[in-house]
mmCIF file of C-alpha atoms in Angstrom:
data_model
loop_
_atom_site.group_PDB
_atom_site.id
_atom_site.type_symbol
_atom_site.label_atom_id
_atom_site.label_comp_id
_atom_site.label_asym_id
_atom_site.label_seq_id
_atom_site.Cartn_x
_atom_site.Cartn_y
_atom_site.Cartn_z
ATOM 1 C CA UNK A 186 67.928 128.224 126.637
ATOM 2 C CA UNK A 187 70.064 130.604 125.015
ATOM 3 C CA UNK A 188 70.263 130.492 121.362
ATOM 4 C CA UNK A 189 73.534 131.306 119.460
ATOM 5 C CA UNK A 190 73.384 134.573 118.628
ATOM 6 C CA UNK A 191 71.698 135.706 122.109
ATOM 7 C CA UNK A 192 72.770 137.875 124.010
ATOM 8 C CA UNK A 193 75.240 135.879 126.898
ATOM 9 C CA UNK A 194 76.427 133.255 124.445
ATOM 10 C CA UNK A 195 80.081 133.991 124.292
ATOM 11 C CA UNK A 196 80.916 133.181 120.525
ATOM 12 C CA UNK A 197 83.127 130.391 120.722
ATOM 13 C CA UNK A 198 86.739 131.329 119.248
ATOM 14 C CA UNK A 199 87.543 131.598 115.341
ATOM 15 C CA UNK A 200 83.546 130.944 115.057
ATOM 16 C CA UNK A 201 82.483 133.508 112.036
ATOM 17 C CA UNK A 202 85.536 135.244 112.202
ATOM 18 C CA UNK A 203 86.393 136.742 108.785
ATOM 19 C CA UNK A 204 89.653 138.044 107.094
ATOM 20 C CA UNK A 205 88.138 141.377 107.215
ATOM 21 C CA UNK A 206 87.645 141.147 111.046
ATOM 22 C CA UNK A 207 91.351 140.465 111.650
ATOM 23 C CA UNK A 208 92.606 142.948 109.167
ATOM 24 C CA UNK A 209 90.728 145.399 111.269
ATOM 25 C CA UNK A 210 92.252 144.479 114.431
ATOM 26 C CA UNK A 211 95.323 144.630 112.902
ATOM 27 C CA UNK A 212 94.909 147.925 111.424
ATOM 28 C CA UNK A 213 95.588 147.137 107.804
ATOM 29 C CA UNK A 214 93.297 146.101 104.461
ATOM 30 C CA UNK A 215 92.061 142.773 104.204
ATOM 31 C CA UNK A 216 94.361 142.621 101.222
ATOM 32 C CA UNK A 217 97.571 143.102 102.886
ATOM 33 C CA UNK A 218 96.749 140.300 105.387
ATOM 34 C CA UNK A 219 95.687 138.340 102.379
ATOM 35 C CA UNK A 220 99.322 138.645 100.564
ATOM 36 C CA UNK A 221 100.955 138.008 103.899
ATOM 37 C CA UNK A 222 99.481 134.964 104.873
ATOM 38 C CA UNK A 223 100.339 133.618 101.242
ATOM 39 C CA UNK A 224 103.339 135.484 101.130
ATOM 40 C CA UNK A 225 105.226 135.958 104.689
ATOM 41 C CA UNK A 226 108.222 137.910 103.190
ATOM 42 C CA UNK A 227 106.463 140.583 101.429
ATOM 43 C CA UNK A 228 105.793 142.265 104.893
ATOM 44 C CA UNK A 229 107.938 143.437 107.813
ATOM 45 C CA UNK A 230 109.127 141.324 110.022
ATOM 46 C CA UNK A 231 107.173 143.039 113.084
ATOM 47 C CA UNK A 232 103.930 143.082 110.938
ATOM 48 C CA UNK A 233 104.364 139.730 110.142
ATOM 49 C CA UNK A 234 104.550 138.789 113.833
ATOM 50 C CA UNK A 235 101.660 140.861 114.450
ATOM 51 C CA UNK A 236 99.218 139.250 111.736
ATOM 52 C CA UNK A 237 100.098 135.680 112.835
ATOM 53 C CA UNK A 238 99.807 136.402 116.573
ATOM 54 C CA UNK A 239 96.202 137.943 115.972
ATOM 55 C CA UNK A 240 95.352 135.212 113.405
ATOM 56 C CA UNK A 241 96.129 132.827 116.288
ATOM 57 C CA UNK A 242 94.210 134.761 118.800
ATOM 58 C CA UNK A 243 91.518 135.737 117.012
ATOM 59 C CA UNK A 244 91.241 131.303 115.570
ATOM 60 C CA UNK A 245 91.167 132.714 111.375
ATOM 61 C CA UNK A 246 91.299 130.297 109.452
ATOM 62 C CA UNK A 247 91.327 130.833 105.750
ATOM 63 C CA UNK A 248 89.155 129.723 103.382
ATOM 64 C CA UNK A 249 90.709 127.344 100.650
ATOM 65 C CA UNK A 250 88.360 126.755 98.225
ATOM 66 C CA UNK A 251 87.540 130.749 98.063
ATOM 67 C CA UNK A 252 91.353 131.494 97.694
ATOM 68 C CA UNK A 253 91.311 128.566 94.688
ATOM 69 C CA UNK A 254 87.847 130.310 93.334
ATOM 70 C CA UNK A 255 89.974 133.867 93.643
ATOM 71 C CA UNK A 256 93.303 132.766 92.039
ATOM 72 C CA UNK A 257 95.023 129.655 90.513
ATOM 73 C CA UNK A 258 95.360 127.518 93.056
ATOM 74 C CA UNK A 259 94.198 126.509 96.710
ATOM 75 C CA UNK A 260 98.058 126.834 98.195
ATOM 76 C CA UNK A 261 98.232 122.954 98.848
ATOM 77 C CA UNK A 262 100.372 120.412 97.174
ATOM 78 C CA UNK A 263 99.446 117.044 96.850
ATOM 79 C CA UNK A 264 101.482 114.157 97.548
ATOM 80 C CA UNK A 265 100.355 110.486 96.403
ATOM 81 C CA UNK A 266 102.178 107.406 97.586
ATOM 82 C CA UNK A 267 101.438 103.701 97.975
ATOM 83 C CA UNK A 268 103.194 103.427 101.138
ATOM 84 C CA UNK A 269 102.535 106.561 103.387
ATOM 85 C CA UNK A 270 102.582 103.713 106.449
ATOM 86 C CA UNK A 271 106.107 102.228 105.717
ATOM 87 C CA UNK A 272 109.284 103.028 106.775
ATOM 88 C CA UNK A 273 111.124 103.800 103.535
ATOM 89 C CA UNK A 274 108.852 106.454 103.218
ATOM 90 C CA UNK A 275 109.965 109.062 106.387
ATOM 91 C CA UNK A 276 113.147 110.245 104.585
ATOM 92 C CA UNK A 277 111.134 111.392 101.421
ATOM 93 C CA UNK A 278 108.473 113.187 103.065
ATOM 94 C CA UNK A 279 111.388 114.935 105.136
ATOM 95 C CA UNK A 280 112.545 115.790 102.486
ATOM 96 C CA UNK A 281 109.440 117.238 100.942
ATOM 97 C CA UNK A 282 108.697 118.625 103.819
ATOM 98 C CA UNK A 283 112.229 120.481 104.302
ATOM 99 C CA UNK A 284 111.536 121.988 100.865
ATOM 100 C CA UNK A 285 108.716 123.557 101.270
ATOM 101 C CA UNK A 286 108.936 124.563 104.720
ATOM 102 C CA UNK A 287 109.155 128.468 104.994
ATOM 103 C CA UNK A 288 106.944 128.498 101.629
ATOM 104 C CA UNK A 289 103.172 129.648 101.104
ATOM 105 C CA UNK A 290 102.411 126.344 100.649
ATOM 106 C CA UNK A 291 101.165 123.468 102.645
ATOM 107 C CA UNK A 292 101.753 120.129 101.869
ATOM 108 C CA UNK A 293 98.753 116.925 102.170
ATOM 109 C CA UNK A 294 99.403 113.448 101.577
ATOM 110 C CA UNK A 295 96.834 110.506 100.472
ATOM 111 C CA UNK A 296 98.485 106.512 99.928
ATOM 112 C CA UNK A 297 96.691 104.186 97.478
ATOM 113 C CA UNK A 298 97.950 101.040 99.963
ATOM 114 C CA UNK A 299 99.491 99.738 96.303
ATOM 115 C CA UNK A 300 96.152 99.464 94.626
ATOM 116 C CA UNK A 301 96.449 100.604 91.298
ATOM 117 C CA UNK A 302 93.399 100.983 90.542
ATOM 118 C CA UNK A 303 92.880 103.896 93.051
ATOM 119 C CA UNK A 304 96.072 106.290 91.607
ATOM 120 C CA UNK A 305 93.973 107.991 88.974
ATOM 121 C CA UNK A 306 91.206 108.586 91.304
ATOM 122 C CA UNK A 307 93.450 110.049 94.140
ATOM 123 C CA UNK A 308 95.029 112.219 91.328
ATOM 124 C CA UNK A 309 91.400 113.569 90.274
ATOM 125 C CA UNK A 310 90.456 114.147 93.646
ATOM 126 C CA UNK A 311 93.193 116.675 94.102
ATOM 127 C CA UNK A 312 92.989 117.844 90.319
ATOM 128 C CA UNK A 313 89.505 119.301 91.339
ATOM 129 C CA UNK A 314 90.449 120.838 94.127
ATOM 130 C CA UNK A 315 92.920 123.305 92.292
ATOM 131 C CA UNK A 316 96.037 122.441 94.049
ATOM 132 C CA UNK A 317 99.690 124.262 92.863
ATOM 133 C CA UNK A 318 100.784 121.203 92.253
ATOM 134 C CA UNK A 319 101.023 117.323 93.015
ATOM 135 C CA UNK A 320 103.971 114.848 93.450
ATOM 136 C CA UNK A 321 103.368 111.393 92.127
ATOM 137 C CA UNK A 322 105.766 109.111 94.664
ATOM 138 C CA UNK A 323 105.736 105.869 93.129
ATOM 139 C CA UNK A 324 102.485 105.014 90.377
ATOM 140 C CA UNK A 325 102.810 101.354 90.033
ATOM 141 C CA UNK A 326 101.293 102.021 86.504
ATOM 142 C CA UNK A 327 100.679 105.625 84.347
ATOM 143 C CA UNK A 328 98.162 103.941 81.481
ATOM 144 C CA UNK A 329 95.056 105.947 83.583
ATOM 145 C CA UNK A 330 97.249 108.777 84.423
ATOM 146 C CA UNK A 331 99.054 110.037 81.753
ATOM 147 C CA UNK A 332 95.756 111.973 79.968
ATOM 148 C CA UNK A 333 94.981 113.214 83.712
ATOM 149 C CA UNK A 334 98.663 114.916 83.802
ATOM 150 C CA UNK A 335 98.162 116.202 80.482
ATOM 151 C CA UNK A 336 95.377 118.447 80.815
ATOM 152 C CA UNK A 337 95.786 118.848 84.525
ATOM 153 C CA UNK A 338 96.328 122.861 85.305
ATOM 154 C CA UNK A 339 98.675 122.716 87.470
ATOM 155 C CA UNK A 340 102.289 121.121 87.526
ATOM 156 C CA UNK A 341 102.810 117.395 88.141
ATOM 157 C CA UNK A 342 106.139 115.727 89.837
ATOM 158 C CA UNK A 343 107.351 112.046 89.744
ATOM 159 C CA UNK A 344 109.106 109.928 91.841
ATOM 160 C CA UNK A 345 109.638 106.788 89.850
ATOM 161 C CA UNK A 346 111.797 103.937 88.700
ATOM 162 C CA UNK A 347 113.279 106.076 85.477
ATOM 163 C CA UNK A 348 111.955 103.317 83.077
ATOM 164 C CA UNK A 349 108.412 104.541 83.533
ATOM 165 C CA UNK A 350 107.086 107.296 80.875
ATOM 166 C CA UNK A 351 107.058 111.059 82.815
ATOM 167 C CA UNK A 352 109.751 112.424 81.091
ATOM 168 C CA UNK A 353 109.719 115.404 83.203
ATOM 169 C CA UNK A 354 109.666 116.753 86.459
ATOM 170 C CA UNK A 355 111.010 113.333 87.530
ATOM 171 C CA UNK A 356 113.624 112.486 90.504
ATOM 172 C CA UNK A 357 113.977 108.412 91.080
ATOM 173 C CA UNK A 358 116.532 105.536 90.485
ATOM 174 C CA UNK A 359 116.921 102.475 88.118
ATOM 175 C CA UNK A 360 115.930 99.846 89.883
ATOM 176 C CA UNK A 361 116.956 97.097 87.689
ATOM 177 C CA UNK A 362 120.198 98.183 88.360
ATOM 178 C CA UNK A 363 119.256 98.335 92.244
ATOM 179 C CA UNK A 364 118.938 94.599 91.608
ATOM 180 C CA UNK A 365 122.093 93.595 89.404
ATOM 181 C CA UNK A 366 124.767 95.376 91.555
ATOM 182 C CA UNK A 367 124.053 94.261 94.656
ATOM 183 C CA UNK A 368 123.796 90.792 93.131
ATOM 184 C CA UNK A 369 127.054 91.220 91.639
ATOM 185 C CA UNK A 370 128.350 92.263 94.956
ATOM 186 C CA UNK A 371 127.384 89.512 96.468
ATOM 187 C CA UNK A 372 129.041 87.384 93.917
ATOM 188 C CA UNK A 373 132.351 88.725 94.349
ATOM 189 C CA UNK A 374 132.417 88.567 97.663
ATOM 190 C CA UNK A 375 132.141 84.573 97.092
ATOM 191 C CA UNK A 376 128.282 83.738 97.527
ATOM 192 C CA UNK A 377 127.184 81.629 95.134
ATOM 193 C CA UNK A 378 123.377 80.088 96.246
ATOM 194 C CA UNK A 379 121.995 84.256 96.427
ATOM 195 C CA UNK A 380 118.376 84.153 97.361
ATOM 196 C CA UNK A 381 116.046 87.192 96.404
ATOM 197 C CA UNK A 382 113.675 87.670 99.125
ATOM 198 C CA UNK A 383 110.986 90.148 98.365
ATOM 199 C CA UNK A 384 107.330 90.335 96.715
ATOM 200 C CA UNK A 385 107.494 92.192 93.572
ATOM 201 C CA UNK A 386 104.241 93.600 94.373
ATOM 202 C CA UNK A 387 105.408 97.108 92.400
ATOM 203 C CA UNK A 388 107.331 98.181 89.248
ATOM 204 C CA UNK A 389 109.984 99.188 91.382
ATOM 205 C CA UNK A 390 110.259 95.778 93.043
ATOM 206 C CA UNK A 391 109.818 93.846 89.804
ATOM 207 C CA UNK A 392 112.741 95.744 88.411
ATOM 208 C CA UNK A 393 114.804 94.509 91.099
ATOM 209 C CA UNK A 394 114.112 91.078 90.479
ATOM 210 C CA UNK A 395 114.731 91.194 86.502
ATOM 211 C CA UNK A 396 118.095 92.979 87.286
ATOM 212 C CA UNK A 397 119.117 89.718 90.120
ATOM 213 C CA UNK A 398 117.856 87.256 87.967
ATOM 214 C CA UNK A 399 120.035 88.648 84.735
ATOM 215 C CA UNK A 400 123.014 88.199 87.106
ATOM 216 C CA UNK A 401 122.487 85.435 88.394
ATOM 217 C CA UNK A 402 121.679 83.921 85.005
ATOM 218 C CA UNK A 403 125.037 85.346 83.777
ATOM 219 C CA UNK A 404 126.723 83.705 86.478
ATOM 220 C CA UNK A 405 125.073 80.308 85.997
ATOM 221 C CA UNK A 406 123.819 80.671 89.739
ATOM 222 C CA UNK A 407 119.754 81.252 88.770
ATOM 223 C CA UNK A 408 117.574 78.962 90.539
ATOM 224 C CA UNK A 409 113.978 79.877 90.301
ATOM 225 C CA UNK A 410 113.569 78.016 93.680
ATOM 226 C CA UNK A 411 115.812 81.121 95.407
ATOM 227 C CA UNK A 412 113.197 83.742 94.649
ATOM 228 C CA UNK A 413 110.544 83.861 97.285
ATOM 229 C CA UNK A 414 108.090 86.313 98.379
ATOM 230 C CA UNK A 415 104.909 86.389 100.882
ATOM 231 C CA UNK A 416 102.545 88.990 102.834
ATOM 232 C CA UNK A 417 102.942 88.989 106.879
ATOM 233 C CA UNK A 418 101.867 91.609 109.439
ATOM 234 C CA UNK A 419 105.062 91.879 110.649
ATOM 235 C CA UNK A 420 108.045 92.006 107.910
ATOM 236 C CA UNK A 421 110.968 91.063 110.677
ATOM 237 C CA UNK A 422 108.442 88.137 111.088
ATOM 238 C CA UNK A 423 108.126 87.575 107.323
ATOM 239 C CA UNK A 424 112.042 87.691 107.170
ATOM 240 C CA UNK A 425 112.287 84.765 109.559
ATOM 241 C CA UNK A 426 109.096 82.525 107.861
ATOM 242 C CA UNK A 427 110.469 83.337 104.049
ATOM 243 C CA UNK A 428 114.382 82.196 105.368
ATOM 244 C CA UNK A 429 113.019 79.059 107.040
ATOM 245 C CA UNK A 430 111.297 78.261 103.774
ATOM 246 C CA UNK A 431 114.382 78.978 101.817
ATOM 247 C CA UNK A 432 116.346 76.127 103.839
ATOM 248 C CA UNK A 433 113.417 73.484 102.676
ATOM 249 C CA UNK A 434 113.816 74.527 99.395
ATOM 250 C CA UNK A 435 117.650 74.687 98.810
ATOM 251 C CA UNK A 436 119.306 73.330 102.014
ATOM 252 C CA UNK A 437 122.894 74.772 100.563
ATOM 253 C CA UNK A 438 121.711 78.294 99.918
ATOM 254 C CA UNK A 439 124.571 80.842 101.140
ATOM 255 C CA UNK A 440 123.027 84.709 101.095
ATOM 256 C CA UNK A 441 120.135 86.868 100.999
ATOM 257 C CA UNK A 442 119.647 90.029 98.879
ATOM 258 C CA UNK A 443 116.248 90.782 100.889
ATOM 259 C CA UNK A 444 114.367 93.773 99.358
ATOM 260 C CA UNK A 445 113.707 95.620 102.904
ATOM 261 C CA UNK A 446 115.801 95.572 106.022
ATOM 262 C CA UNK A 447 113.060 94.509 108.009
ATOM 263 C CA UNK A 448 113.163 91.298 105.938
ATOM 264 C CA UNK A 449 116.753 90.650 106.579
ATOM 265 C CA UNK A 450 116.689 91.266 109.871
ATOM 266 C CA UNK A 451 114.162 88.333 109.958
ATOM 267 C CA UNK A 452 116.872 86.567 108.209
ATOM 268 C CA UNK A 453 119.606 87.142 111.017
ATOM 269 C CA UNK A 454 117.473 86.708 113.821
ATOM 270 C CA UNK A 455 116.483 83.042 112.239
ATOM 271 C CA UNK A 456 120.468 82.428 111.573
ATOM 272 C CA UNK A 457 121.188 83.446 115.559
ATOM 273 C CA UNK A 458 118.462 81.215 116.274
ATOM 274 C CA UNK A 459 119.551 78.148 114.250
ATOM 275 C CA UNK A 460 123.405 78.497 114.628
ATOM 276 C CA UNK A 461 124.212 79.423 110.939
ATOM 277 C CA UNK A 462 126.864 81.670 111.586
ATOM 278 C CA UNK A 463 127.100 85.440 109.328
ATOM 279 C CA UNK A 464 128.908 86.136 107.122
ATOM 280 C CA UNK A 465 130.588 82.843 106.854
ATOM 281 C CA UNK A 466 128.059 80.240 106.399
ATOM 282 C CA UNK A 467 125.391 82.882 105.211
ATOM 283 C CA UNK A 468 125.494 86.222 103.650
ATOM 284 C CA UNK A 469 122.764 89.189 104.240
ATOM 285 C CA UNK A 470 121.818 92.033 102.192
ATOM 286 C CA UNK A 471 119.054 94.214 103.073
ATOM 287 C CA UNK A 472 117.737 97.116 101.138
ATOM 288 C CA UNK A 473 116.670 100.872 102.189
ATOM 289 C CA UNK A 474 119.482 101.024 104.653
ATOM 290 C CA UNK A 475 117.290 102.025 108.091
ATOM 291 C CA UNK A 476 118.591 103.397 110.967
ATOM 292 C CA UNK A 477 119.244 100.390 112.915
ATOM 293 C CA UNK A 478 121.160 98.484 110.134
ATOM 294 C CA UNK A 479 125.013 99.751 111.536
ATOM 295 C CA UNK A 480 123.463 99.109 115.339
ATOM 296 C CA UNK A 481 122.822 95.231 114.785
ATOM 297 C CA UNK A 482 124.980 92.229 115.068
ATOM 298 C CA UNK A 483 126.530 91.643 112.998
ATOM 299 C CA UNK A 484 126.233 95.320 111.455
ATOM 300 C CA UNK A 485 123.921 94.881 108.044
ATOM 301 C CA UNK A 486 124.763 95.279 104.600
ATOM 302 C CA UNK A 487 122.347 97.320 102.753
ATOM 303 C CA UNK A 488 121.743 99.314 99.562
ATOM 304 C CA UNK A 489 121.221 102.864 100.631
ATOM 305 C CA UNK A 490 118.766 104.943 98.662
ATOM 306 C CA UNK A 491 118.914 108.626 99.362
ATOM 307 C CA UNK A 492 115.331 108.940 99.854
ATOM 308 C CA UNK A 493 116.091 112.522 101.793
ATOM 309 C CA UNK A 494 117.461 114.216 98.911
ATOM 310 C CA UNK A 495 115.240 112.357 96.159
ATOM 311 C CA UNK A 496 112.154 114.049 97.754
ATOM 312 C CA UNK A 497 113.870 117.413 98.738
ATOM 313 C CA UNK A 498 114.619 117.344 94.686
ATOM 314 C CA UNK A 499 111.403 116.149 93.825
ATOM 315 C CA UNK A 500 109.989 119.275 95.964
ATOM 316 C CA UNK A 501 112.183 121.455 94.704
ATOM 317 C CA UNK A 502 111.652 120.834 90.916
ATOM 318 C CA UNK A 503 107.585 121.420 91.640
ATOM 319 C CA UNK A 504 108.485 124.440 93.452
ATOM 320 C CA UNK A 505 110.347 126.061 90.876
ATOM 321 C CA UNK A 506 107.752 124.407 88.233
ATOM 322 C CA UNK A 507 105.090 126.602 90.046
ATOM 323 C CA UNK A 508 107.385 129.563 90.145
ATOM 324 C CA UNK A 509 107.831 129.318 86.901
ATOM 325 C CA UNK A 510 111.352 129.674 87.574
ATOM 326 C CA UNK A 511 113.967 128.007 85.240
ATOM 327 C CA UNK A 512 114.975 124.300 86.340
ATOM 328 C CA UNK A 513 118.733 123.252 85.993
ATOM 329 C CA UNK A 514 117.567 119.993 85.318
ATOM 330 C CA UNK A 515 113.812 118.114 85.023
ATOM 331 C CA UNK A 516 115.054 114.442 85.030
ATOM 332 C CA UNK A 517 117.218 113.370 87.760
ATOM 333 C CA UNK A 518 118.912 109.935 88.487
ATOM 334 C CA UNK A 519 119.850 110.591 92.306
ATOM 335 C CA UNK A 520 121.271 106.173 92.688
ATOM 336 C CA UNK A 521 121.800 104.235 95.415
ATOM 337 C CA UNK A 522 125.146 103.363 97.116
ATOM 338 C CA UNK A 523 125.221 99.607 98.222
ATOM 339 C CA UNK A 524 126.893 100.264 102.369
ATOM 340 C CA UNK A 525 129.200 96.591 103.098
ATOM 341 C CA UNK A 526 129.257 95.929 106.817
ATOM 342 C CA UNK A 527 129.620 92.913 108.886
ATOM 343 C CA UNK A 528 126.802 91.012 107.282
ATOM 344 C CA UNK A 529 128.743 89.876 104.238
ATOM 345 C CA UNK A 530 132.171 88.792 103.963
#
């Protein structure tokens, strides 16, 4: 048998192969192919094309942990969510992504599945791995955090409900007032038995409900019976069980501000099903505003939430952080636009 090593053992491709063995194909130092893999637009254009081709051909692949051990940081940026499987996240890590595209950095994500308790170790599992920086999209809670982003050594962005305590580097939205205007919408278009449909498993989702409850309480409309939440594989499925429940509850109920559009989809496929007709007998207000909400029928009302640009922003802030560039701004509140369509009257 022959042994690696032996002679008629092809080595198999990238095995071994070393930044000094692709500068010398090249025909440069090991340095300059160093700087331009970290830094594409510090060489020519034709070089450029010539170190990635042979990088590709020759299967280099470089070595993080020694680039972290040779300078201050590994090139990656961290990204910790609680929902990296949901839709609502896509249009933020576009938008990440978009950012820092065309960078020397690379971007890895890591989702806690909303268990708080596992945020400060996902943060100190990066942390030790000398990142250039990390993006915090969504803690549910900073008490085990904050001293980690304190002495951390490199910078540290939020996404958050702008109630919580990073005072910089933050992009997000108040959510409590996610939840009192679209309640107030729905009052003036004439609803008066609103239902909130939704968990409050999170900060963000607990805001909403303080902010529909204040309205409704101002109105005289709160009912505590018209807040319901529950856990199903399937939220469209959820949507349906939570509604059907509803109608035991408080026969007369007249809308839905449902905290995901899957959820109030659920809600207009049960209506279609039992003959309550939308907008007039019922209204519907989803939440997140997805890509099939103007396709449905009746079209959905929604709160949009310009999760594209929050986490291009986001990106951008720890980008210039890093740079040590100047920011325009380190707090942003980017809103949310509530989108009537044929859902409501």
């Amino acid at each position: 048998m022959v042994k690696a090593g032996e002679p008629g053992r092809k080595p198999r491709r990238g095995a071994h192969v070393k930044l000094s063995d692709v500068a010398k194909k090249v025909g440069v130092s090991p340095i300059t192919i160093s700087r331009a893999l970290r830094n594409p637009e510090i060489v020519s254009e034709d070089l450029r094309e010539v170190i990635l081709r042979t990088v590709e051909e020759m299967g280099y692949i470089p070595n993080l942990a020694a680039r972290a051990l040779a300078g201050r940081h590994n090139g990656i940026v961290g990204v910790i969510t609680p929902a990296l499987h949901q839709y609502g996240f896509t249009g933020l890590m576009v938008g990440i992504e978009d950012r820092f595209r065309n960078t020397e950095f690379t971007v890895q994500y890591s989702s806690t599945l909303h268990h708080v308790e596992g945020e400060a170790g996902l943060l100190k599992s990066f942390l030790t791995q000398k990142p250039a920086g990390v993006i915090i999209a969504g803690a549910e809670s900073y008490r085990n955090l904050l001293s980690l982003i304190d002495s951390a050594a490199c910078p540290i962005a939020h996404i958050t409900d702008l109630s919580q305590e990073p005072q910089s580097l933050v992009v997000g939205l108040d959510h409590y007032t996610a939840g009192a205007e679209p309640t107030r919408f729905l009052l003036s278009r004439g609803y008066r038995k609103i239902a909130f449909m939704g968990r409050g498993a999170d900060v963000r989702s607990r805001r909403r409900i303080e902010g529909y409850e204040a309205v409704m309480r101002e109105a005289g409309c709160f009912d505590p019976d018209l807040v319901i939440g529950g856990d199903a594989a399937s939220r469209t499925g959820l949507g349906r069980e939570l509604f059907s429940r509803l109608l035991e509850r408080v026969p007369e109920i007249d809308a839905v501000f449902a905290q995901s559009d899957e959820l109030a989809l659920g809600v207009l496929i049960e209506c279609k099903e039992r003959g309550i007709r939308v907008p007039e007998n019922i209204g519907i207000c989803g939440f997140n505003d997805l890509e099939f909400s103007p396709f449905v029928e009746p079209s959905l009302t929604s709160v949009h939430i310009p999760r594209y640009d929050i986490g291009y922003r986001v990106a951008d802030m720890l980008l210039r952080a890093i740079r040590e560039e100047p920011l325009d701004e380190d707090k942003a509140d980017l809103g949310f636009t509530i989108i009537p369509r044929g859902s409501t009257r």
